[in-house]
Coordinates of C-alpha atoms in Angstrom, one line a residue:
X1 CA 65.4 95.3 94.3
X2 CA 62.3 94.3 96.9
X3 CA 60.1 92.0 95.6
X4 CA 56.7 93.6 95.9
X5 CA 54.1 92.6 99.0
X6 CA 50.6 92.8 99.5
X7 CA 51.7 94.0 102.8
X8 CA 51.5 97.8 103.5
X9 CA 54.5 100.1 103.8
X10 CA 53.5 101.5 107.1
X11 CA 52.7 97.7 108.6
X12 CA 56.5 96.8 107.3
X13 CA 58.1 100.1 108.9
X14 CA 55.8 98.8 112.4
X15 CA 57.6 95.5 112.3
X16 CA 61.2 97.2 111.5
X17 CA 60.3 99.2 114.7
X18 CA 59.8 96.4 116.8
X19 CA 62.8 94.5 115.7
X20 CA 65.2 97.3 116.6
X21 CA 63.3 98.4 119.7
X22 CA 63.9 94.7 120.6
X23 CA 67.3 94.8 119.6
X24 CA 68.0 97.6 121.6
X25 CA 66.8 95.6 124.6
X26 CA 68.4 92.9 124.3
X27 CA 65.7 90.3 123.2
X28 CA 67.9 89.0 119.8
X29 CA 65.2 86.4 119.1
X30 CA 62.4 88.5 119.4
X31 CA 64.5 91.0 117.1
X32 CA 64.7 88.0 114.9
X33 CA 61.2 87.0 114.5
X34 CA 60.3 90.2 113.4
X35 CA 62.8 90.3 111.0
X36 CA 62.0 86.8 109.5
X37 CA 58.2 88.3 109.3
X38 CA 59.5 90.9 107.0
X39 CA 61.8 88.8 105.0
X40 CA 58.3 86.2 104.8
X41 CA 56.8 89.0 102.5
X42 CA 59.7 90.9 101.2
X43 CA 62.7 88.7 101.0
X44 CA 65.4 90.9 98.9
X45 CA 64.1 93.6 101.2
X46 CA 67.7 95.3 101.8
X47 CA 67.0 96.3 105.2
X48 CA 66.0 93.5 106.4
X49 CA 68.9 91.4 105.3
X50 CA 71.0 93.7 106.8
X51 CA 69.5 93.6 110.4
X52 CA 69.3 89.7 110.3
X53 CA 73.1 89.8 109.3
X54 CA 73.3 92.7 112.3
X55 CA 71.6 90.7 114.9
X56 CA 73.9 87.5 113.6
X57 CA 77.1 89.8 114.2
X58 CA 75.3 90.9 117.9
X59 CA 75.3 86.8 118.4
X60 CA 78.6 86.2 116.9
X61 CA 77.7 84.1 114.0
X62 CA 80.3 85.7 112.1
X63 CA 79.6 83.4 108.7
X64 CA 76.0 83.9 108.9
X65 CA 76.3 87.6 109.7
X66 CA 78.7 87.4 106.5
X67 CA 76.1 86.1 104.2
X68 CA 73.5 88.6 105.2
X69 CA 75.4 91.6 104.7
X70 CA 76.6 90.1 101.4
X71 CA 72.8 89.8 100.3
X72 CA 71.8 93.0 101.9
X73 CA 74.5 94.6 99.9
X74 CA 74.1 92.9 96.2
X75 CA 70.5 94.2 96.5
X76 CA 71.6 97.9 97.8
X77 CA 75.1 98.8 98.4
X78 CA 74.6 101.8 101.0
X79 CA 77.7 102.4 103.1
X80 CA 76.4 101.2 106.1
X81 CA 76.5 97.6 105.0
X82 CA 80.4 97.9 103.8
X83 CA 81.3 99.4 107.0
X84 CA 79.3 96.8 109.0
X85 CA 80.9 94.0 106.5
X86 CA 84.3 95.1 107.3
X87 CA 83.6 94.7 111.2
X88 CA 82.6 91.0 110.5
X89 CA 85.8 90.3 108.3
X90 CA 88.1 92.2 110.9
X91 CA 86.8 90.0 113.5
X92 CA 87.2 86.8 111.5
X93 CA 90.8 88.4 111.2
X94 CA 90.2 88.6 107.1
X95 CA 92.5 92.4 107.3
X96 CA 93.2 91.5 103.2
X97 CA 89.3 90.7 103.5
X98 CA 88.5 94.0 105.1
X99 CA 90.5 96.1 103.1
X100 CA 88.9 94.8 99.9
X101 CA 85.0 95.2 101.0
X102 CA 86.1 98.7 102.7
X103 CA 87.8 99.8 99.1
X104 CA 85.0 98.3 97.4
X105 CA 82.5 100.6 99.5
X106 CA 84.7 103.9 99.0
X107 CA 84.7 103.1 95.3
X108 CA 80.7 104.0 95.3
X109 CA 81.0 106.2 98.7
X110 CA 84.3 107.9 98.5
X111 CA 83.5 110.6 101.1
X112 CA 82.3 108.2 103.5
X113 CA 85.1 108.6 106.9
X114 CA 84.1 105.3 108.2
X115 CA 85.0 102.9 105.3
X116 CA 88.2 104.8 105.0
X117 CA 88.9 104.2 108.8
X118 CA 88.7 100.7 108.2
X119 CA 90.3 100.9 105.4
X120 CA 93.4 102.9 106.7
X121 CA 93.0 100.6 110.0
X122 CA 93.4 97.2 107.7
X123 CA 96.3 98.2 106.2
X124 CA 98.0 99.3 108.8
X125 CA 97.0 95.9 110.9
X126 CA 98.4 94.1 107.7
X127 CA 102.2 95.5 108.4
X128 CA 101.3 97.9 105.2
X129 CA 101.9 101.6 107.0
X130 CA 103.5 103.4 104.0
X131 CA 99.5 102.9 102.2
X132 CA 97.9 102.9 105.7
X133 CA 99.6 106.3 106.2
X134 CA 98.3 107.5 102.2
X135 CA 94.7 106.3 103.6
X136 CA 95.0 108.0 107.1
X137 CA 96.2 111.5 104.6
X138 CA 92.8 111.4 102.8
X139 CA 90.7 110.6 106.4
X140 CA 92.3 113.4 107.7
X141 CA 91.0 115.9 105.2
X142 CA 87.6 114.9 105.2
X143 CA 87.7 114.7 109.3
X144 CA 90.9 116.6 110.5
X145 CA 89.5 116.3 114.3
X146 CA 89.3 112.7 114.4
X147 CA 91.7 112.2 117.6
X148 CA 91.8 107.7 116.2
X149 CA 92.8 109.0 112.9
X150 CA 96.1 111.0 114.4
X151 CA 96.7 108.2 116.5
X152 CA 96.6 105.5 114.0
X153 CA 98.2 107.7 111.7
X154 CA 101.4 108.6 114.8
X155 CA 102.0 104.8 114.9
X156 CA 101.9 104.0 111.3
X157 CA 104.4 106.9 111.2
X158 CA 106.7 105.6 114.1
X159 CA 106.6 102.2 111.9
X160 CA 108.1 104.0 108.9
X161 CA 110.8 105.9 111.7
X162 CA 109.5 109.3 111.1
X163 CA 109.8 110.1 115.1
X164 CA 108.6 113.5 114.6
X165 CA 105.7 112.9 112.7
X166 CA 104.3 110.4 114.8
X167 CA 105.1 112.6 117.8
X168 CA 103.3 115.4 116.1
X169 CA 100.1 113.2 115.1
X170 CA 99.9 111.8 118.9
X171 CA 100.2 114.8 120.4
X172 CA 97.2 116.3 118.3
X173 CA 95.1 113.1 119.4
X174 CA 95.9 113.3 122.9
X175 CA 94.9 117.5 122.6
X176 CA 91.6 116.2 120.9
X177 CA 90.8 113.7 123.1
X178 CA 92.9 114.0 126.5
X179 CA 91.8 110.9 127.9
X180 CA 92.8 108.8 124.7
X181 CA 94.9 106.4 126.6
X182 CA 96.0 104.3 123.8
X183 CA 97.3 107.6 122.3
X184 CA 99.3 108.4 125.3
X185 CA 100.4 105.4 125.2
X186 CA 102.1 105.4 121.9
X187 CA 103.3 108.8 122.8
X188 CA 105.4 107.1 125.5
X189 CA 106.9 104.9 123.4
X190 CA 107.8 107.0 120.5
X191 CA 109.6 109.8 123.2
X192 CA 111.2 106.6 124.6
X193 CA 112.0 105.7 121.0
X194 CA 113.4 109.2 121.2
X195 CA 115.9 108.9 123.7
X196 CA 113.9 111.1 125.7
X197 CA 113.4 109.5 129.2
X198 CA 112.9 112.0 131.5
X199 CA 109.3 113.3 129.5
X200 CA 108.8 109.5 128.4
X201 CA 107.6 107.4 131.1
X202 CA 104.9 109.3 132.5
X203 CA 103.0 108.9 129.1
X204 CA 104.5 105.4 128.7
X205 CA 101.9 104.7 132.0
X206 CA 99.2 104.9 129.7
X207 CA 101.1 101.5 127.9
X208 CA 98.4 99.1 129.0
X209 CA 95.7 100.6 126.6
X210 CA 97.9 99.0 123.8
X211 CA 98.8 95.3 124.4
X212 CA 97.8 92.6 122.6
X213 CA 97.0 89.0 123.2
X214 CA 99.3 86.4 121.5
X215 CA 97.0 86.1 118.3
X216 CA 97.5 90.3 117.9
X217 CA 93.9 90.8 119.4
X218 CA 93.5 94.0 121.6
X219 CA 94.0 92.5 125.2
X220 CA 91.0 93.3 127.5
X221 CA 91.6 95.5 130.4
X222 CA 95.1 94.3 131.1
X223 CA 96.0 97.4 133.9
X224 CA 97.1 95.6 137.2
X225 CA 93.9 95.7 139.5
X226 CA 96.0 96.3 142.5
X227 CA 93.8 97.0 146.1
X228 CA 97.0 99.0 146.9
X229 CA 98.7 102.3 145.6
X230 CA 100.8 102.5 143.0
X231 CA 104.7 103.6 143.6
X232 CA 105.5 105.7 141.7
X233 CA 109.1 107.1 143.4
X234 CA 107.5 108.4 146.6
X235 CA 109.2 108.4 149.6
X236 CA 107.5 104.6 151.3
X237 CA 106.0 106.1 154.2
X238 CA 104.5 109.3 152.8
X239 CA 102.1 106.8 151.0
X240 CA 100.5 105.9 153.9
X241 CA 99.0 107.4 157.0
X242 CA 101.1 106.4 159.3
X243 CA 103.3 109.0 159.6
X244 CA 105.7 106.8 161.8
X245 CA 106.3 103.6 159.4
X246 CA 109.5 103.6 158.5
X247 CA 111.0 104.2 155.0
X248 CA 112.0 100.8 154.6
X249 CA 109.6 99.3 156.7
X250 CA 107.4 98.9 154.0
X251 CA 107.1 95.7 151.1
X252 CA 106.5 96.3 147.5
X253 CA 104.9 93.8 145.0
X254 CA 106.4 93.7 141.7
X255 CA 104.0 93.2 139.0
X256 CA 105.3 91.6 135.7
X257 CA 103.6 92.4 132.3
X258 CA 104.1 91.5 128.7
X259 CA 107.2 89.4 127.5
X260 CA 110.1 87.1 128.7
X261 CA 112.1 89.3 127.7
X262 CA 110.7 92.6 129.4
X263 CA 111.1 90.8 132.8
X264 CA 114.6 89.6 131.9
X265 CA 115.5 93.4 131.4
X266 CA 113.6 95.2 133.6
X267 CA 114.5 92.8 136.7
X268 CA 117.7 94.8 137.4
X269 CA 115.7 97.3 139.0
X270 CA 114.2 94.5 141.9
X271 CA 117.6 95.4 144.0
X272 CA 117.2 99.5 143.6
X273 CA 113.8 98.9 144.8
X274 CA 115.3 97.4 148.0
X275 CA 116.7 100.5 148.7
X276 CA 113.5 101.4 149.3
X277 CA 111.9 98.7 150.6
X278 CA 112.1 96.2 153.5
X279 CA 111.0 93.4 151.1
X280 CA 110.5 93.2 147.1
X281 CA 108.0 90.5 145.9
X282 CA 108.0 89.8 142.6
X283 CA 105.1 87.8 140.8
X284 CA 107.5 85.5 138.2
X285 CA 106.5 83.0 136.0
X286 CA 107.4 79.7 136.7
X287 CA 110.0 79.7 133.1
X288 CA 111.8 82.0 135.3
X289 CA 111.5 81.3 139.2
X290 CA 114.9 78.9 138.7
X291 CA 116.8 81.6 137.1
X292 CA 115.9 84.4 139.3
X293 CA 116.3 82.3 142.3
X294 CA 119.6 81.8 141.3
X295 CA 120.7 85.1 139.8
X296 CA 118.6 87.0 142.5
X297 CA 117.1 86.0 145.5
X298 CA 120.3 84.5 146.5
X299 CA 122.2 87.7 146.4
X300 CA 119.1 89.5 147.8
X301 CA 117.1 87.7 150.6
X302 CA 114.7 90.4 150.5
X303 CA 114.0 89.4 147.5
X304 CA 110.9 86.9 146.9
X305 CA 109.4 85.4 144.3
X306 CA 105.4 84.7 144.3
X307 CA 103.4 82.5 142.3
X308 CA 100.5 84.2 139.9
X309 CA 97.1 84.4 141.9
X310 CA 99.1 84.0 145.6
X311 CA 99.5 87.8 146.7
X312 CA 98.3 88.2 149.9
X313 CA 97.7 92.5 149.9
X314 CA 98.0 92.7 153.5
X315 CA 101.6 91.2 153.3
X316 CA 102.2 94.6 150.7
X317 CA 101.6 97.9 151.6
X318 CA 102.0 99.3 147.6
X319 CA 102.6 97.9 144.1
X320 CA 104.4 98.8 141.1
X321 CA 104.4 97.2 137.4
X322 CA 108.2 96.0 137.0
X323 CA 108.3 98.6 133.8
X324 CA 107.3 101.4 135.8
X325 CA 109.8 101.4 137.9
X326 CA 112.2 103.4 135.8
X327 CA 109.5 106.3 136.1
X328 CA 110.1 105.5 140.0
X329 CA 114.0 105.4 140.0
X330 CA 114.1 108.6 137.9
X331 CA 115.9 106.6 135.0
X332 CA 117.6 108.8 132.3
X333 CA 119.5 108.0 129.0
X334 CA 122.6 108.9 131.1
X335 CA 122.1 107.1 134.4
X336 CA 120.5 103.4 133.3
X337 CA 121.5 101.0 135.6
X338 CA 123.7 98.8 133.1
X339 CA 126.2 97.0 135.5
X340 CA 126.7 93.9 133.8
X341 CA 126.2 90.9 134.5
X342 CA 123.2 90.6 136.9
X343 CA 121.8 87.2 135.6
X344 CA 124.0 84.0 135.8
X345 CA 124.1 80.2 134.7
X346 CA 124.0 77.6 137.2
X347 CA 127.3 76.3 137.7
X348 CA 127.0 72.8 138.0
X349 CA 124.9 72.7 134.8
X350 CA 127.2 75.4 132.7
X351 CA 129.7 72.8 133.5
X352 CA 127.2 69.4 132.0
X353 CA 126.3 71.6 129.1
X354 CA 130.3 72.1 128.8
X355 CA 130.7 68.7 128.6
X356 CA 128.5 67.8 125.9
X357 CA 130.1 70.5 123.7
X358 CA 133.4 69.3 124.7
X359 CA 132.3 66.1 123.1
X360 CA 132.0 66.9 119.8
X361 CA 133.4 67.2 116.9
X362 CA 135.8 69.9 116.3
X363 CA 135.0 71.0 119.5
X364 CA 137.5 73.8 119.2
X365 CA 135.9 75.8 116.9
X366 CA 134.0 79.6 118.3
X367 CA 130.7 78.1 119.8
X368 CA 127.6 80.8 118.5
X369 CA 124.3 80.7 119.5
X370 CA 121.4 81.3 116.7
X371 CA 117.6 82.5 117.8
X372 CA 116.1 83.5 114.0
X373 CA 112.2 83.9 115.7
X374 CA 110.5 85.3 118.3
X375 CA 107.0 84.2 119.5
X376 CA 103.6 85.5 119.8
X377 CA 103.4 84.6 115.8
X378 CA 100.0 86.3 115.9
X379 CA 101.8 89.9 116.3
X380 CA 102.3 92.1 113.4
X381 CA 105.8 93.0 115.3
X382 CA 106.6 89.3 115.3
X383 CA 106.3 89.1 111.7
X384 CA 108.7 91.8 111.2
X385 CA 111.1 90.9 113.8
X386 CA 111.3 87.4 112.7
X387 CA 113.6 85.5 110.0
X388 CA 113.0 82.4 108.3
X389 CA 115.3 79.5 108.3
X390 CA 116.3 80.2 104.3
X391 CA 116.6 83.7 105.6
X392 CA 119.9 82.5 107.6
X393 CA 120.8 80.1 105.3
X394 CA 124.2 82.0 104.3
X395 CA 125.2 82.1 107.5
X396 CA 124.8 79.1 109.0
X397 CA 127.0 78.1 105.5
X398 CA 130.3 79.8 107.0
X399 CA 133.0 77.6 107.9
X400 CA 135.1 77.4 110.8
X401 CA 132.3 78.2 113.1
X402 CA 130.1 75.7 115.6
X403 CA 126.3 77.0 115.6
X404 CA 124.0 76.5 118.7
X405 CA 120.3 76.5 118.5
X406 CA 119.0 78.7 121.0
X407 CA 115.5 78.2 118.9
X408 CA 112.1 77.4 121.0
X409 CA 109.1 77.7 119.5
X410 CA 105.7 76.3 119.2
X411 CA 105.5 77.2 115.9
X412 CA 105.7 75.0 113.5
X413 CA 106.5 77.1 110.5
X414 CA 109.4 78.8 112.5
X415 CA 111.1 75.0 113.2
X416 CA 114.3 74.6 111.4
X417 CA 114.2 73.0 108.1
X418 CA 116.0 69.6 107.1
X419 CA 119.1 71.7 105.5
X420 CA 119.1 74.1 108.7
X421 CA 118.6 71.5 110.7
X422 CA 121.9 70.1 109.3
X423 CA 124.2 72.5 110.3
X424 CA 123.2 73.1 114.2
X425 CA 123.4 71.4 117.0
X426 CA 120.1 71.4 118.8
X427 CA 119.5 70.3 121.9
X428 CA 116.4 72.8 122.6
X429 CA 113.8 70.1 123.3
X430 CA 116.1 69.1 126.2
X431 CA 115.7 72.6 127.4
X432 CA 112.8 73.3 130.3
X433 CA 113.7 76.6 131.3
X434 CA 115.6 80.0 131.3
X435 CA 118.0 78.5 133.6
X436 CA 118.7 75.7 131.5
X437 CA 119.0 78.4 128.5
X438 CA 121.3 80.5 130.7
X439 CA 124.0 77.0 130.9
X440 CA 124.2 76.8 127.8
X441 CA 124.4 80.2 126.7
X442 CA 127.4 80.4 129.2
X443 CA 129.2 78.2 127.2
X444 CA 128.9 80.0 123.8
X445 CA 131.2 82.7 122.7
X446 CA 128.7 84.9 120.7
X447 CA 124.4 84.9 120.5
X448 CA 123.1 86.3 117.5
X449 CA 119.4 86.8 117.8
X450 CA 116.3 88.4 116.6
X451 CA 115.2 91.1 118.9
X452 CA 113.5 88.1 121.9
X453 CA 113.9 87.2 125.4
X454 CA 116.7 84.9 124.6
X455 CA 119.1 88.0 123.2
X456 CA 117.6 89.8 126.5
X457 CA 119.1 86.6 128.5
X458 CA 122.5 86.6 127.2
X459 CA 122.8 90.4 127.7
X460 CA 122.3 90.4 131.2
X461 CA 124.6 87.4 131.6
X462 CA 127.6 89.9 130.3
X463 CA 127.7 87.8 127.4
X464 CA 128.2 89.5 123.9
X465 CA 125.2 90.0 121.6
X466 CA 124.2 90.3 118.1
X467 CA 121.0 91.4 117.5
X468 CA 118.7 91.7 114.2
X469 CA 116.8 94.7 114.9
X470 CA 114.1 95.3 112.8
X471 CA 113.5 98.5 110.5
X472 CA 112.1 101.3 113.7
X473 CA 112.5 98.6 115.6
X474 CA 111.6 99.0 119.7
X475 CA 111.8 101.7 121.3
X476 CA 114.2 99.9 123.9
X477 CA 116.8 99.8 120.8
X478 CA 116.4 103.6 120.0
X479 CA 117.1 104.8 116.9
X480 CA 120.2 105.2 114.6
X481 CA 122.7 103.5 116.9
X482 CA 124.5 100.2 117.3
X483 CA 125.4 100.0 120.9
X484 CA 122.9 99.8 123.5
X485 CA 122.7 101.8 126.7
X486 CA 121.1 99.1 128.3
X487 CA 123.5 96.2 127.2
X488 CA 126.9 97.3 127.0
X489 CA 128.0 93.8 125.3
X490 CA 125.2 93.9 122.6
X491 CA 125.4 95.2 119.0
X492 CA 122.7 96.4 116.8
X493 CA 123.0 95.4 113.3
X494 CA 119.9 97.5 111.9
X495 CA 117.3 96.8 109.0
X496 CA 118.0 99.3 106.4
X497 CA 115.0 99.2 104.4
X498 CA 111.6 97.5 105.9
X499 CA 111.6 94.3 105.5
X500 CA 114.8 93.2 103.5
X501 CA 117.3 91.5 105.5
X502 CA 119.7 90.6 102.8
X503 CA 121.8 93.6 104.0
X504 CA 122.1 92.1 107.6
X505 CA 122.5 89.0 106.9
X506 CA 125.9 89.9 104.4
X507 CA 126.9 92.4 107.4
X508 CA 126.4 89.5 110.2
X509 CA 128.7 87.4 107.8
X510 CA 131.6 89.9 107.3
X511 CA 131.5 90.7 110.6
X512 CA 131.7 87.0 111.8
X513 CA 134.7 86.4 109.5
X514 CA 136.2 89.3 111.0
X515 CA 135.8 88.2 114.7
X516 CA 136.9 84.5 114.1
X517 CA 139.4 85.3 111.0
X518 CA 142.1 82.7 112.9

């Protein structure tokens, strides 16, 4: 409760105007002093507390902003200061944290739609969609137009592989709220999820509203600012105003986005482009440029690679983001360009990596290459895709069978333990970049990888695949299959249940006994 003041009501309600009229302007320490002035006289006044802890938050002193709401909220506990609570704990990435104070609220505010937004949107953050999706149910009755809700609650669907219910939810979002990009976005990926290219891609557009930096924070404003137009399958010269450029006199700048492994896929279309094009630059990161050079540019002199931050627009006359370039090409289920391989190992070192296998002991035995993590740790999809070294334990205990690391992390807690450690030969630290990855992997007779650039690497070099794919796993993977349109040499060994890998792992064994049984 407030502790009484000589000080009158209406003089106290003055100074709360002028700290929020400051607030609103922008003068935070003038905001402050007229808070402090309040708490002078009234200092368990629950208002007050909770503007300091607001005006803390505005400054991004998340602790102290913590321990104002915390105050403000022992003294009254009005739904306000949970919801404003669970913004501080989401931004000091407490989701567990955030859950807790948003449950805590709904216990004493159960109708309140914000506190079950956060709480719905912690869970769901936390890898936890079958309760995120009981928690989106309940916001839903209480606010059945809220276009987030449907969203959030068409992902957490897509996460537990009900396709058609996150369809249905996305689509209701997007007819709420049409310029919902990050709904659209999803929507994309769940059609492409689908198998349903043709309506896919155009949504998929909308992608960019959805990435993530590597810690799993929304990435901010990650479109490709471009001073050119985008191609989108037009004929070159119908772009422009000159009505007399040729079709192929034209250049187009390639612009990669998100993973390794989405440029190591996607950079079979760079030759279909050429079709179209005088000239393809593509903007590669320097983990790639030997590999490319190699695989690529030496089979396609048209073909040039450009460093980040050097793109010259008057060298370009239009742009396109390297995964949008199946929405240019008109790619189908039935028509993805799958010619295998398109990437290749150096040959003089496939041939030094050959020698160093030749060199050791039982040297004879199959050669397989083991990836058990991706990166980006800070991505809930990362903590679902990847497998702990105990985790692969049972396989790397099968005899008759020479196991390669293809393992790089920077990860400590995804390093190979002393006992996993024992059973591989590792020579990853030696290993620089994709091209180096690429001579060894030319070596190997099998890859068995979590779904990361490596597996994407070894596909396009022909070579065959066996990938742990996660429980509604990418969309690239589809659903309910174990081939892959875009890999003819990989195979899917699905995730029954979500998050139990035992059944892979014993699968992956038997079927490694099969393959090498002599």
């Amino acid at each position: 409760m407030s502790t009484p003041s000589n000080t009158a009501p209406e003089t106290i309600a003055s100074w709360y105007g002028e700290a929020q009229k400051a607030r609103t302007a922008g003068h935070l320490d003038v905001a402050q002093a007229w808070v402090d002035r309040i708490l002078s006289v009234e200092p368990m006044r629950p208002g007050a507390l909770y503007l300091r802890g607001v005006l803390a938050l505005d400054s991004n002193q998340l602790e102290a902003a913590q321990s104002s709401v915390d105050r403000a909220i022992e003294v009254l506990p009005h739904p306000d200061f949970f919801a404003t609570l669970c913004v501080i704990h989401i931004k000091l990435k407490s989701f567990a944290t955030a859950t807790q104070t948003a449950q805590q609220g709904l216990a004493l505010h159960p109708n309140s739609t914000v506190l079950r937004y956060y709480e719905a949107g912690t869970l769901l953050a936390r890898g936890l969609p079958d309760e995120a999706v009981a928690s989106y149910r309940k916001l839903l009755q209480l606010d059945p137009d809220n276009a987030r809700a449907h969203a959030n609650m068409g992902v957490a669907a897509k996460n537990l592989g009900s396709l058609d219910e996150a369809e249905r939810h996305l689509r209701h979002a997007v007819a709420l709220a049409p310029g919902y990009l990050a709904a659209r976005g999803h929507l994309g990926a769940v059609l492409l999820a689908a198998g349903r290219y043709e309506e896919a891609w155009a949504w998929y557009e909308d992608r960019w509203a959805n990435f993530v930096d590597e810690d799993g924070s929304p990435a901010p404003d990650s479109r490709p600012q471009i001073p050119l137009p985008q191609w989108k399958g037009e004929r070159p010269e119908s772009m422009y105003r000159e009505e007399r450029t040729s079709a192929r006199a034209t250049g187009l700048l390639v612009i990669p986005e998100q993973g390794h492994g989405d440029s190591l896929q996607f950079v079979r279309y760079l030759p279909l482009a050429l079709k179209h094009f005088s000239k393809v630059g593509y903007v590669c990161a320097p983990s790639l440029r030997r590999l490319f050079e190699d695989s690529l540019c030496s089979r396609w002199p048209e073909l040039v690679l450009l460093d980040d931050g050097l793109l010259p627009a008057d060298e370009w006359h239009s742009y396109c983001p390297i995964m949008s370039l199946p929405l240019a090409v008109g790619t189908r289920l039935d028509n993805i360009p799958a010619a295998m391989p398109y990437l290749y190992a150096g040959s003089a070192q496939a041939a030094a990596w050959r020698a160093r296998l030749a060199a050791l002991p039982n040297s004879d035995l199959p050669r397989v290459g083991i990836v058990w993590a991706g990166g980006h740790s800070g991505m809930t999809e990362d903590k679902v895709r990847s497998l702990t070294p105990a985790q692969i334990a049972p396989l790397l205990a099968l005899p008759q069978i020479h196991w390669i690391s293809l393992q790089k992390t920077d990860d400590a807690a995804k390093r190979a333990d002393a006992a996993t450690q024992a059973q591989l030969t590792d020579w990853m630290d030696e290993v620089t970049d994709f091209a180096d990855t690429a001579a060894l992997i030319e070596n190997l007779d099998l890859v068995i990888a979590v779904d990361t650039s490596v597996a994407h690497l070894a596909a396009a070099m022909g070579k065959p695949v066996w990938l742990f794919n996660r429980f509604a796993g990418c969309w690239r993977w589809l659903r309910d299959r174990d081939d892959s349109p875009w890999y003819p040499s990989v195979r899917l060994f699905n995730q029954r249940q979500r998050g139990d890998w035992s059944p892979v792992i014993t699968d992956v064994a038997a079927a490694l006994q099969q393959r090498f049984a002599t």
